[in-house]
CSV table of C-alpha atoms in Angstrom, one decimal:
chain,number,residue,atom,x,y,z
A,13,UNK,CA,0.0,0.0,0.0
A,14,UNK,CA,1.7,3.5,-1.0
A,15,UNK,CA,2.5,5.7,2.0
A,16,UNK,CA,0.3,8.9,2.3
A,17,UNK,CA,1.4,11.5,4.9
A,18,UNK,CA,0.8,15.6,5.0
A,19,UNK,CA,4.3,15.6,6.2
A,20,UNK,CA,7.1,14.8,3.4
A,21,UNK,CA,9.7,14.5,5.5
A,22,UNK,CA,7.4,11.9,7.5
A,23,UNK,CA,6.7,10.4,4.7
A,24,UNK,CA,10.1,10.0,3.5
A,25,UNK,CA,11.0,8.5,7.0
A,26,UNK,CA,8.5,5.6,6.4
A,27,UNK,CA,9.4,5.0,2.8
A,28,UNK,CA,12.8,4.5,4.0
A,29,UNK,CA,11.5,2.0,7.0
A,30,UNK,CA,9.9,-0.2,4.9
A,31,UNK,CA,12.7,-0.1,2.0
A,32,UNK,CA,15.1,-1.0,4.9
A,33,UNK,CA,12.3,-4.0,6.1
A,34,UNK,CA,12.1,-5.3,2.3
A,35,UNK,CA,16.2,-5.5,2.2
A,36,UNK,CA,16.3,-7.1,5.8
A,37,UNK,CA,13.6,-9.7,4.7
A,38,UNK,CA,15.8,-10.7,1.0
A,39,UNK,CA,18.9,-10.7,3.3
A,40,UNK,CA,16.9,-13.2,5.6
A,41,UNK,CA,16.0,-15.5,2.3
A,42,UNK,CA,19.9,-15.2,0.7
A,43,UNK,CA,21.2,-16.4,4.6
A,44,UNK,CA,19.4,-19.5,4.5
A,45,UNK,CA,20.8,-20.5,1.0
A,46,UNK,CA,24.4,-21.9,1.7
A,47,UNK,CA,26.8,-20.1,0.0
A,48,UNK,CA,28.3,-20.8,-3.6
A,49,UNK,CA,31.9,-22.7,-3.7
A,50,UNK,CA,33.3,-23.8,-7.9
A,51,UNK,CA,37.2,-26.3,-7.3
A,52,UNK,CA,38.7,-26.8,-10.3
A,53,UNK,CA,40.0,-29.9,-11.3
A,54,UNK,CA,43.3,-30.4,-13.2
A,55,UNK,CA,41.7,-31.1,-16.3
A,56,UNK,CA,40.5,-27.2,-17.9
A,57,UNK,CA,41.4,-24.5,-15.3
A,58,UNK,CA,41.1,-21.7,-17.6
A,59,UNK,CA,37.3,-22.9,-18.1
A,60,UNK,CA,36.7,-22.5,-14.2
A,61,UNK,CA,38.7,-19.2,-13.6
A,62,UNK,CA,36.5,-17.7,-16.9
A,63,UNK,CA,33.4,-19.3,-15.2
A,64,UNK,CA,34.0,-17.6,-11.4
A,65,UNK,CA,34.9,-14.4,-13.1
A,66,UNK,CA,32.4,-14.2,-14.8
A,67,UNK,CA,30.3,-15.3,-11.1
A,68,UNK,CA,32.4,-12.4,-9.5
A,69,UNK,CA,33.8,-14.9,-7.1
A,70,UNK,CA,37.0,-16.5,-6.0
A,71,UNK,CA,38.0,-20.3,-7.2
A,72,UNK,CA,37.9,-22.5,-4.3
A,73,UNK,CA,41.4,-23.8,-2.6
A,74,UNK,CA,42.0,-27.6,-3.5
A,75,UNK,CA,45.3,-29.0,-3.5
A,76,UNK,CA,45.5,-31.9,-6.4
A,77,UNK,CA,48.6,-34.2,-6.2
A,78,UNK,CA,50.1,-37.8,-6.9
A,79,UNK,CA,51.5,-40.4,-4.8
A,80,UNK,CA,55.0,-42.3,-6.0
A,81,UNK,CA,52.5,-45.0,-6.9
A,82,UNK,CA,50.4,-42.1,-9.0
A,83,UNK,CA,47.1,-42.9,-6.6
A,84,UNK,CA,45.9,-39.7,-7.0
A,85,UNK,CA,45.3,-37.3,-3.7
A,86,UNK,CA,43.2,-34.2,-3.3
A,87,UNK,CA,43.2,-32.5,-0.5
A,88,UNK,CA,40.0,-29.7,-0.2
A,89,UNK,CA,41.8,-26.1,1.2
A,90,UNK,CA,38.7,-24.3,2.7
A,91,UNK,CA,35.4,-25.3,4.7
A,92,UNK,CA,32.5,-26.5,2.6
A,93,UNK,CA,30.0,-27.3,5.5
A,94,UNK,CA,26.8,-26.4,4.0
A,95,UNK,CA,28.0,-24.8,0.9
A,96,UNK,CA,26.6,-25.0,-2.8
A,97,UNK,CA,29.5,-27.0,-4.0
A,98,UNK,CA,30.3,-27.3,-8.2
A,99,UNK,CA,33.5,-29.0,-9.6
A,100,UNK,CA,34.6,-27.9,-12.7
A,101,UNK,CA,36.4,-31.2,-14.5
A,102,UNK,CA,36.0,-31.8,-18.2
A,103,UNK,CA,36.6,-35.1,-19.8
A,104,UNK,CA,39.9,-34.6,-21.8
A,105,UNK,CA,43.6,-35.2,-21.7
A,106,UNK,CA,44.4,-38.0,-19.0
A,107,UNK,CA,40.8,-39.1,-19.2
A,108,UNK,CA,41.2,-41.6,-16.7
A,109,UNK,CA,43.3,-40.0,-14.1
A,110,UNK,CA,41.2,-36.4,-14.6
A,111,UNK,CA,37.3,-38.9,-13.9
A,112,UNK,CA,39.5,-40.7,-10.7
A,113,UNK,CA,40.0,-36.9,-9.3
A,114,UNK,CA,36.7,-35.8,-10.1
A,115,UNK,CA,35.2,-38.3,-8.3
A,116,UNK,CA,37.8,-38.3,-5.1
A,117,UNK,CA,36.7,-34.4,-5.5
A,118,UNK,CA,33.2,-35.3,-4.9
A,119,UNK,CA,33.1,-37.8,-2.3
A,120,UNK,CA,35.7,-35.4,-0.2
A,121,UNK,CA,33.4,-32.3,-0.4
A,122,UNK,CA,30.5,-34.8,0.6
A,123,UNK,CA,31.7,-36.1,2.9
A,124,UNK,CA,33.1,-32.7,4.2
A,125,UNK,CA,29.2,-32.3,4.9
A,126,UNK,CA,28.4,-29.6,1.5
A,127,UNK,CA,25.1,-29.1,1.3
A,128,UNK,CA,24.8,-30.1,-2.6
A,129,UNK,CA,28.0,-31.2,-5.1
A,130,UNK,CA,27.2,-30.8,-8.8
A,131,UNK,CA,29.8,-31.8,-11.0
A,132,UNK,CA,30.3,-29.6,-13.8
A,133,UNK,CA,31.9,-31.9,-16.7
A,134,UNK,CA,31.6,-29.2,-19.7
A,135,UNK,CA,32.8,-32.9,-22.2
A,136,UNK,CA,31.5,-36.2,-20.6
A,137,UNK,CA,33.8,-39.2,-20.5
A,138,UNK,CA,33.3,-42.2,-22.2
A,139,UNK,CA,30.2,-41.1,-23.8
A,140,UNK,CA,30.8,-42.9,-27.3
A,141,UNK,CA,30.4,-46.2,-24.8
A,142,UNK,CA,26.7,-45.9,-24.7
A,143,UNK,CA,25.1,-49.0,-26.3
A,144,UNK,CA,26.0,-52.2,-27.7
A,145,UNK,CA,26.6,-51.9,-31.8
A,146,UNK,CA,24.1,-53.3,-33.4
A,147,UNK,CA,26.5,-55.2,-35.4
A,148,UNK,CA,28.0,-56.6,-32.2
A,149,UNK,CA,25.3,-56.8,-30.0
A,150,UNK,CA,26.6,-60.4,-29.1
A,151,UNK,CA,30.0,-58.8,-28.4
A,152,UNK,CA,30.1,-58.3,-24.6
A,153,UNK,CA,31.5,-54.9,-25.4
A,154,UNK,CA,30.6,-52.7,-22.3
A,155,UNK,CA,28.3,-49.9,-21.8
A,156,UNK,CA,30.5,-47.6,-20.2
A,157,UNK,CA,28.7,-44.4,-20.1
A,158,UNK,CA,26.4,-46.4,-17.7
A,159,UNK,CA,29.1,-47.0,-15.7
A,160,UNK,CA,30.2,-43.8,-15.5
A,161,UNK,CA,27.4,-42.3,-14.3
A,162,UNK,CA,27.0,-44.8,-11.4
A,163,UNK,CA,30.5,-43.7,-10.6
A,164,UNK,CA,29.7,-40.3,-10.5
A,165,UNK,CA,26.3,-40.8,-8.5
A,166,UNK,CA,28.0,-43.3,-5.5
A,167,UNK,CA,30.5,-40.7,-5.5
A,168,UNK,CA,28.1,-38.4,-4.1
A,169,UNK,CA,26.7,-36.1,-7.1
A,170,UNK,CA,23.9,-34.3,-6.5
A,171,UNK,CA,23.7,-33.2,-9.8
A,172,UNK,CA,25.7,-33.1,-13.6
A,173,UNK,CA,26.0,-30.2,-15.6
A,174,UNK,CA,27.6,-30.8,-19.4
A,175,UNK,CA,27.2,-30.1,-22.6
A,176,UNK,CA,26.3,-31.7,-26.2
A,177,UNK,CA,26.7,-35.1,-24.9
A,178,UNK,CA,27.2,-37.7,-27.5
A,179,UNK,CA,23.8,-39.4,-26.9
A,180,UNK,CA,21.0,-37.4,-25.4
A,181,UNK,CA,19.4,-40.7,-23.8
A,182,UNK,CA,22.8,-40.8,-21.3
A,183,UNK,CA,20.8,-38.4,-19.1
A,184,UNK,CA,18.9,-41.3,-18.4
A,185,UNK,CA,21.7,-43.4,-17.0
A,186,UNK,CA,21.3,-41.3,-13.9
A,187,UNK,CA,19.2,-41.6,-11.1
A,188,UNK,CA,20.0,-37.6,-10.3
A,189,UNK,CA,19.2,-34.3,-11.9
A,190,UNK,CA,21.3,-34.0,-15.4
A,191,UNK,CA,21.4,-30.4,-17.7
A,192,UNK,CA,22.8,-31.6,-20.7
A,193,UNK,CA,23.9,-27.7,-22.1
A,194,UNK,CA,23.7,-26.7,-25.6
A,195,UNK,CA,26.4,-25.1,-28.1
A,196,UNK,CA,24.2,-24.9,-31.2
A,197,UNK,CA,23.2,-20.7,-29.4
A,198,UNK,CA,27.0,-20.1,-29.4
A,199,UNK,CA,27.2,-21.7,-32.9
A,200,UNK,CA,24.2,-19.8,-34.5
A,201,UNK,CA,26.1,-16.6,-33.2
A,202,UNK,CA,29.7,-17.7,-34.7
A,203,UNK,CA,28.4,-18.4,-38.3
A,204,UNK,CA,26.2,-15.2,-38.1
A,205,UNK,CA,29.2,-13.0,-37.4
A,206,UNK,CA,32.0,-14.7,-39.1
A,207,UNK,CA,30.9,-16.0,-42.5
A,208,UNK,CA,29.4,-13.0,-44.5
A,209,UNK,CA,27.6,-15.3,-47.0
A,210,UNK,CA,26.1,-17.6,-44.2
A,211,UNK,CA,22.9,-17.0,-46.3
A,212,UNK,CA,24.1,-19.2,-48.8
A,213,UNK,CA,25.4,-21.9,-46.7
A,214,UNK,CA,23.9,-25.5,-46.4
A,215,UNK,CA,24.3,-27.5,-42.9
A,216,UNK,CA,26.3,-31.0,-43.5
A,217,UNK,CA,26.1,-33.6,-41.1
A,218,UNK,CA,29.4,-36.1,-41.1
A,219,UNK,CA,27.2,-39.4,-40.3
A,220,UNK,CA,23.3,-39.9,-39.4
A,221,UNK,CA,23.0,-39.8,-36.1
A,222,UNK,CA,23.5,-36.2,-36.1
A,223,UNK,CA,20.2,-35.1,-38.6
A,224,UNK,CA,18.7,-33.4,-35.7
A,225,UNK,CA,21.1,-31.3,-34.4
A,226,UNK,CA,22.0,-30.0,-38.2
A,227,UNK,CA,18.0,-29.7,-39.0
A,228,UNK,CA,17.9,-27.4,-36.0
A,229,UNK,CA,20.4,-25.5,-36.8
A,230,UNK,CA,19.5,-25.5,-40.3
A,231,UNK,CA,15.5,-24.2,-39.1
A,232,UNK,CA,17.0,-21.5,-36.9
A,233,UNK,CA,19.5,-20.5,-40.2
A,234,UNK,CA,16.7,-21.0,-42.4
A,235,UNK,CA,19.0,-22.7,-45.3
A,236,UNK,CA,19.4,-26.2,-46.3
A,237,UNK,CA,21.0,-29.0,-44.7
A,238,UNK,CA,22.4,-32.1,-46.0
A,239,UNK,CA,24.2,-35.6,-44.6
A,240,UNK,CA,26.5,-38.4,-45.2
A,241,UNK,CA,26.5,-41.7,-44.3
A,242,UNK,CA,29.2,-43.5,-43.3
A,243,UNK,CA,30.4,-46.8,-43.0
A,244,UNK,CA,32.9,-48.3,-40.4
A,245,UNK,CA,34.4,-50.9,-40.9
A,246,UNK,CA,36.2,-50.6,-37.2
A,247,UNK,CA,36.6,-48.2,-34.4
A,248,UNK,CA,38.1,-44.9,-36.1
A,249,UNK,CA,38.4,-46.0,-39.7
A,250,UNK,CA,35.7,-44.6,-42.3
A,251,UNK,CA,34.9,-47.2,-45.0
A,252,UNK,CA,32.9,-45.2,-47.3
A,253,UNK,CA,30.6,-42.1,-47.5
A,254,UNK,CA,27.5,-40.6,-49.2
A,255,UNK,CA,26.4,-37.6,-49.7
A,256,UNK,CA,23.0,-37.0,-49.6
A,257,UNK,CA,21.6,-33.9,-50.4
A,258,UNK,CA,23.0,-30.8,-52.9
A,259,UNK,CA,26.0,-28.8,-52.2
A,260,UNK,CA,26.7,-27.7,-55.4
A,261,UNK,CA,28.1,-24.0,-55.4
A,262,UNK,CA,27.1,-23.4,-51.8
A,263,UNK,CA,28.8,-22.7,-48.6
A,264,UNK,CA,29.2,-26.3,-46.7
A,265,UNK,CA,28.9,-26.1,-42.9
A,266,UNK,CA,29.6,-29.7,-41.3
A,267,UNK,CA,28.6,-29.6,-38.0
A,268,UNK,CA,29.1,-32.4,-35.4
A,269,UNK,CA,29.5,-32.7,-31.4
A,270,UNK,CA,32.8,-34.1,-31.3
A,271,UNK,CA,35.9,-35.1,-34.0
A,272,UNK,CA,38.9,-37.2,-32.6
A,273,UNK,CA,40.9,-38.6,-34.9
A,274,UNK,CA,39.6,-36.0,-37.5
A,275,UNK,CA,39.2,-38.9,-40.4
A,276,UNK,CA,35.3,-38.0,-40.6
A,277,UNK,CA,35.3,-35.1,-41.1
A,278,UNK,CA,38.4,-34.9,-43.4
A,279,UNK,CA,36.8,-37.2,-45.5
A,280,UNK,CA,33.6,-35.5,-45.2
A,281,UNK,CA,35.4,-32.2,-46.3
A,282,UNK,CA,36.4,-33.7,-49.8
A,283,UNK,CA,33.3,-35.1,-50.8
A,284,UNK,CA,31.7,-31.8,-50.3
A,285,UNK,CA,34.3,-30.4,-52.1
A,286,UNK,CA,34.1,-33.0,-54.8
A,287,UNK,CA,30.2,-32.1,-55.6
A,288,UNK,CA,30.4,-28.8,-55.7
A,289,UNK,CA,31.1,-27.0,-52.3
A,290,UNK,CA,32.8,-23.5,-52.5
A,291,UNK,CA,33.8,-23.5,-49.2
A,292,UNK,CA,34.0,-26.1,-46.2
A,293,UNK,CA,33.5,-25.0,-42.5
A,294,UNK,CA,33.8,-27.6,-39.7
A,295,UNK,CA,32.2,-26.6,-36.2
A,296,UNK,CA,32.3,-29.2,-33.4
A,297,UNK,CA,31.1,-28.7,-29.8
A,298,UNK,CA,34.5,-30.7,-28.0
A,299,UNK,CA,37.7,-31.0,-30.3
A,300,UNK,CA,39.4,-33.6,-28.8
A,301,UNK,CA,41.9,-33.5,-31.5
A,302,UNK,CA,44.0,-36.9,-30.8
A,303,UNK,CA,46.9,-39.0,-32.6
A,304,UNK,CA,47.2,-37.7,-36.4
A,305,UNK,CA,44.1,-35.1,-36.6
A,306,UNK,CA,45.7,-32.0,-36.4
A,307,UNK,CA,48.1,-32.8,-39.3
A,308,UNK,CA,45.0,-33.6,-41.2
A,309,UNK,CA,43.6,-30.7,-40.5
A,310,UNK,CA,46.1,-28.7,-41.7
A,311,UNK,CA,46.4,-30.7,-44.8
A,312,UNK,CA,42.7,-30.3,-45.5
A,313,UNK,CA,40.5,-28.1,-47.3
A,314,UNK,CA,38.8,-26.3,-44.4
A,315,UNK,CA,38.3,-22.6,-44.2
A,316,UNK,CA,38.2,-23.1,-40.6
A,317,UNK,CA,37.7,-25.7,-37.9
A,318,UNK,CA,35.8,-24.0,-35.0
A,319,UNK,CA,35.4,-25.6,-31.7
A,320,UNK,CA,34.2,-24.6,-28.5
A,321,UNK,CA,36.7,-24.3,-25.1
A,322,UNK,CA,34.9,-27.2,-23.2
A,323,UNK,CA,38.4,-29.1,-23.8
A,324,UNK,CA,41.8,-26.9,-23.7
A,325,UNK,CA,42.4,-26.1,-27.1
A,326,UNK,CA,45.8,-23.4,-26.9
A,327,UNK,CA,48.2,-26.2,-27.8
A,328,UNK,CA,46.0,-27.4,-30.8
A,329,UNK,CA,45.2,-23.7,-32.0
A,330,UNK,CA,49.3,-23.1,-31.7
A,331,UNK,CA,50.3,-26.1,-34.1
A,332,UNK,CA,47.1,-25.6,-36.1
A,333,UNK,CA,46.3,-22.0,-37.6
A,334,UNK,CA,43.2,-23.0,-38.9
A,335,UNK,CA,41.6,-23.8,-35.9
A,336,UNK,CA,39.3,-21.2,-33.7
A,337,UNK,CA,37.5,-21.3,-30.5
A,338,UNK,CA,34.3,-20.1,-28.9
A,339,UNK,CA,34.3,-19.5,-25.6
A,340,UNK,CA,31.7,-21.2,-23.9
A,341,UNK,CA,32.1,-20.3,-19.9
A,342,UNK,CA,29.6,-18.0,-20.0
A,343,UNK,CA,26.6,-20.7,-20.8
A,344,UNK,CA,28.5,-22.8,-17.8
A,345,UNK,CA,28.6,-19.8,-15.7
A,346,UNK,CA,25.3,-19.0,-16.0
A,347,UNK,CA,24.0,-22.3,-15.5
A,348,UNK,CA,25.6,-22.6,-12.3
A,349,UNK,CA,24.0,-19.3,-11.3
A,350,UNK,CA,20.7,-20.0,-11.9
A,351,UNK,CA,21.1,-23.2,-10.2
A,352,UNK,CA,22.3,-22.2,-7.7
A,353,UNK,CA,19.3,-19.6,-7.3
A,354,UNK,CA,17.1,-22.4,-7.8
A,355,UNK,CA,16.3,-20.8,-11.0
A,356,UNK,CA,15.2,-22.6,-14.3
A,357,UNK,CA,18.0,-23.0,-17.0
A,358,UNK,CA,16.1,-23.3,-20.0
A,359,UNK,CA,16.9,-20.0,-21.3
A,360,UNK,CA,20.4,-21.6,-22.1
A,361,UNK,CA,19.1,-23.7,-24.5
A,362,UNK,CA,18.2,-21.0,-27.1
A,363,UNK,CA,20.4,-18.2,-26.4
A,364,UNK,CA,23.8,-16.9,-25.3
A,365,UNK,CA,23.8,-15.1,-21.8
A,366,UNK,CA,25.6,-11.9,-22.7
């Protein structure tokens, strides 16, 4: 109800009164939430020092080292008795030594007694592992992804936060709250402002399981999109392609959520070129970049090879000129924020937080 008084001055005096009762009542609600705390793992520590500067905090105090034996130890630096606990640790590198600390990094803040431990794990390991191939279903090949998640949920996770995994359906193989993030936003914005005749472009996608996330993109574009299938004859090795759909004289945009090796998309590259493409772009959410791929990059046709930071790329954009990085630790930052706020994180999935 608005204050009335004859008296301004009196009626200034209550203004301020019930301004200050407002403030004392929101500084009641922001004490009962425990306070934020983001550790950094080994793995990406740019990623988390862009993610709490961007939070305006300070990166928590954890003290990561290795035994004679190499068991790894972590020791947590500061108190996280009832704090909002996230743990910054991407899947790259050492993939199996970086998931063993993440998880130690868990179950020490847990049982530390922190109110909630999310583990923010920008490229998930092991994701390729999710199913049996249909051509070996009989092969007692292991469904690792699964495995990982149980890891990461006895561990003590309350929660995962990552981004373009491999399979959507992984979210599933937890029993716990999973926000799988998006880079197609921060991809839109890239092509937009760095290819002048994106207009004329057509999205490519390197095998078939990725149709959807290039018909998104594609929608949101409003240009054509096209795909190859592939064949494999094993893990890593391409045995042949086709193109379907036409290229011819247009702007070719592959887009796909990881490249390793790099023989996809290599390939992919000169069969667009071969039917017609003028130019070839290839944008990939984590650029893992491993054993001959960034010599085939550089012998390639690309224009550019974007990828996004959820995996250090500084060495790989050192040896290889044409490849270029979008930050993403604003979408992780953000997403931390508004969880922790209790917030809904939706927004993130159509549109950069500026």
């Amino acid at each position: 109800m608005p204050v009335r008084s004859a008296n301004p001055i009196r009626a200034r005096s209550l203004i301020r009164d019930n301004l200050e009762k407002q403030a004392g009542c929101l500084n009641l609600i922001h004490s009962r939430m425990p306070n934020i705390k983001v550790f950094s793992g080994t793995s990406h520590p740019d990623l988390a020092q862009r993610i709490v500067d961007r939070l305006g905090i300070d990166l928590g105090k954890v003290v990561t080292k290795k035994f004679s034996n190499l068991e790894t130890c972590v020791e947590i630096g500061e108190s996280v008795r009832g704090e909002d606990v996230y743990i910054v640790q991407s899947g790259s590198g050492e993939i199996n030594d970086n998931l063993m600390e993440l998880l130690i990094m868990i179950n020490a803040c847990k049982i530390a007694s922190a109110s909630r431990v999310t583990a923010v794990i920008p490229c998930f390991p092991y994701a390729r592992q999710d199913k049996k191939d249909k051509a070996n279903a009989q092969s007692r090949a292991p469904i690792s992804a699964k495995l990982v998640a149980n890891m990461l949920s006895v561990a003590g996770a309350d929660h995962i936060i990552t981004m373009d995994l491999h399979a959507s359906q992984i979210q599933g193989f937890f029993d716990i709250p999973v926000d799988n993030l998006y880079a197609e936003p921060a991809v839109l914005k890239w092509i937009k402002e760095n290819i002048p005749e994106w207009k004329n472009s057509i999205i490519v996608s390197p095998d078939a399981g990725g149709a959807k996330r290039v018909t998104s993109i594609a929608d949101r574009l409003n240009v054509e999109f096209a795909l190859i299938h592939k064949e494999r004859k094993k893990a890593n090795e391409v045995a042949s392609m086709v193109l379907v759909g036409d290229v011819k004289d247009k702007i070719a945009i592959l887009v796909d959520d990881m490249a390793d090796t790099c023989g996809t998309i290599v390939h992919a590259a000169d069969r667009l070129v071969e039917a017609g493409a003028t130019k070839v772009y290839a944008i990939l959410t984590h650029g893992i970049f491993s054993g001959p791929a960034i010599s085939r990059i550089n012998n390639a046709c690309f224009e550019a090879v974007v990828v996004t930071n959820t995996i250090p790329q500084d060495g790989h954009m050192r040896d290889c000129p044409k490849i270029q990085c979008i930050d993403v630790s604003m979408m992780f930052a953000e997403a931390v924020r508004r969880t922790h706020n209790g917030e809904s994180v939706s927004y993130l999935f159509s549109n950069v937080p500026y």
